[in-house]
């Protein structure tokens, strides 16, 4: 769905697109809680997925176009802060449902999605339209920029011209680095990881991981406009790779008792590396790599690729873990992280301060 979002962003603007997403979520979230059967539930959740795909493009794009360049990185990480905070709330919301043994408790978990949707709709009247979109529709004067091509108007096909292909391939590398180095394997299946490690209450441990996940995102928020994007992104990727490789060696050579404690430590180190770098900075950098002429097209394509990588990892992790054992997937994540670190060091430009 992200691949089509650029069309609607260009046609109706960032603000109206956000309003439509808000209404989709406001209706579909409580409706999923009252779904009479699995088929209807899947259909409604598919609609919610459309809203999520659109939001993943529009929100970071809107921030990158409206924020002053001196604070664009800091404000851009707020999207990831919202994501990690939402994950934490989802972990916490499970606790009272399990404790009270409420019948059809899952329906309440789905239904409360209307709360953030309502909050989104209440804030949209205060949102100015993106100046980049206004200029594209010839509703304002060109943005002042010293960077070549920034005030040109591009089409989707321009994204695949020689001028933009290098930037597009760097974006694809960022997608692979963010999604295929293991983060969602750890997030989605963390209760199973904690259980295998011998943790008595894996749900409580998962909540602790969610809180740590949220808090470590502030590392990027604080340093991204001070140190730049490259040091945080490359450094975070290296930390993730080392953590995964160490965990692979632990699974292969150490006893289960030692692995249980060590896996928890390495898991938290991995999360810290991700949230200091790849997690929040992906959304910032993909909207700074491209010039204004193709930015919305590039952001939409890269979001689609990122979600595709997410799906691949989600579907393949447990089968790979079952077939190969615990160590091989960790070696894969670590090896891929090392390769991505090297390629990012060579090809990724610093985008801090770009117009």
CSV table of C-alpha atoms in Angstrom, one decimal, residues 158-170:
chain,number,residue,atom,x,y,z
A,158,UNK,CA,12.1,10.0,-12.6
A,159,UNK,CA,13.0,8.0,-9.5
A,160,UNK,CA,14.4,5.3,-11.7
A,161,UNK,CA,16.6,7.6,-13.9
A,162,UNK,CA,20.3,7.5,-13.7
A,163,UNK,CA,20.4,10.7,-11.6
A,164,UNK,CA,18.4,9.1,-8.7
A,165,UNK,CA,19.3,5.4,-9.0
A,166,UNK,CA,22.3,5.6,-6.6
A,167,UNK,CA,20.2,7.3,-4.0
A,168,UNK,CA,17.5,4.7,-4.4
A,169,UNK,CA,19.9,1.8,-3.9
A,170,UNK,CA,21.2,3.4,-0.8
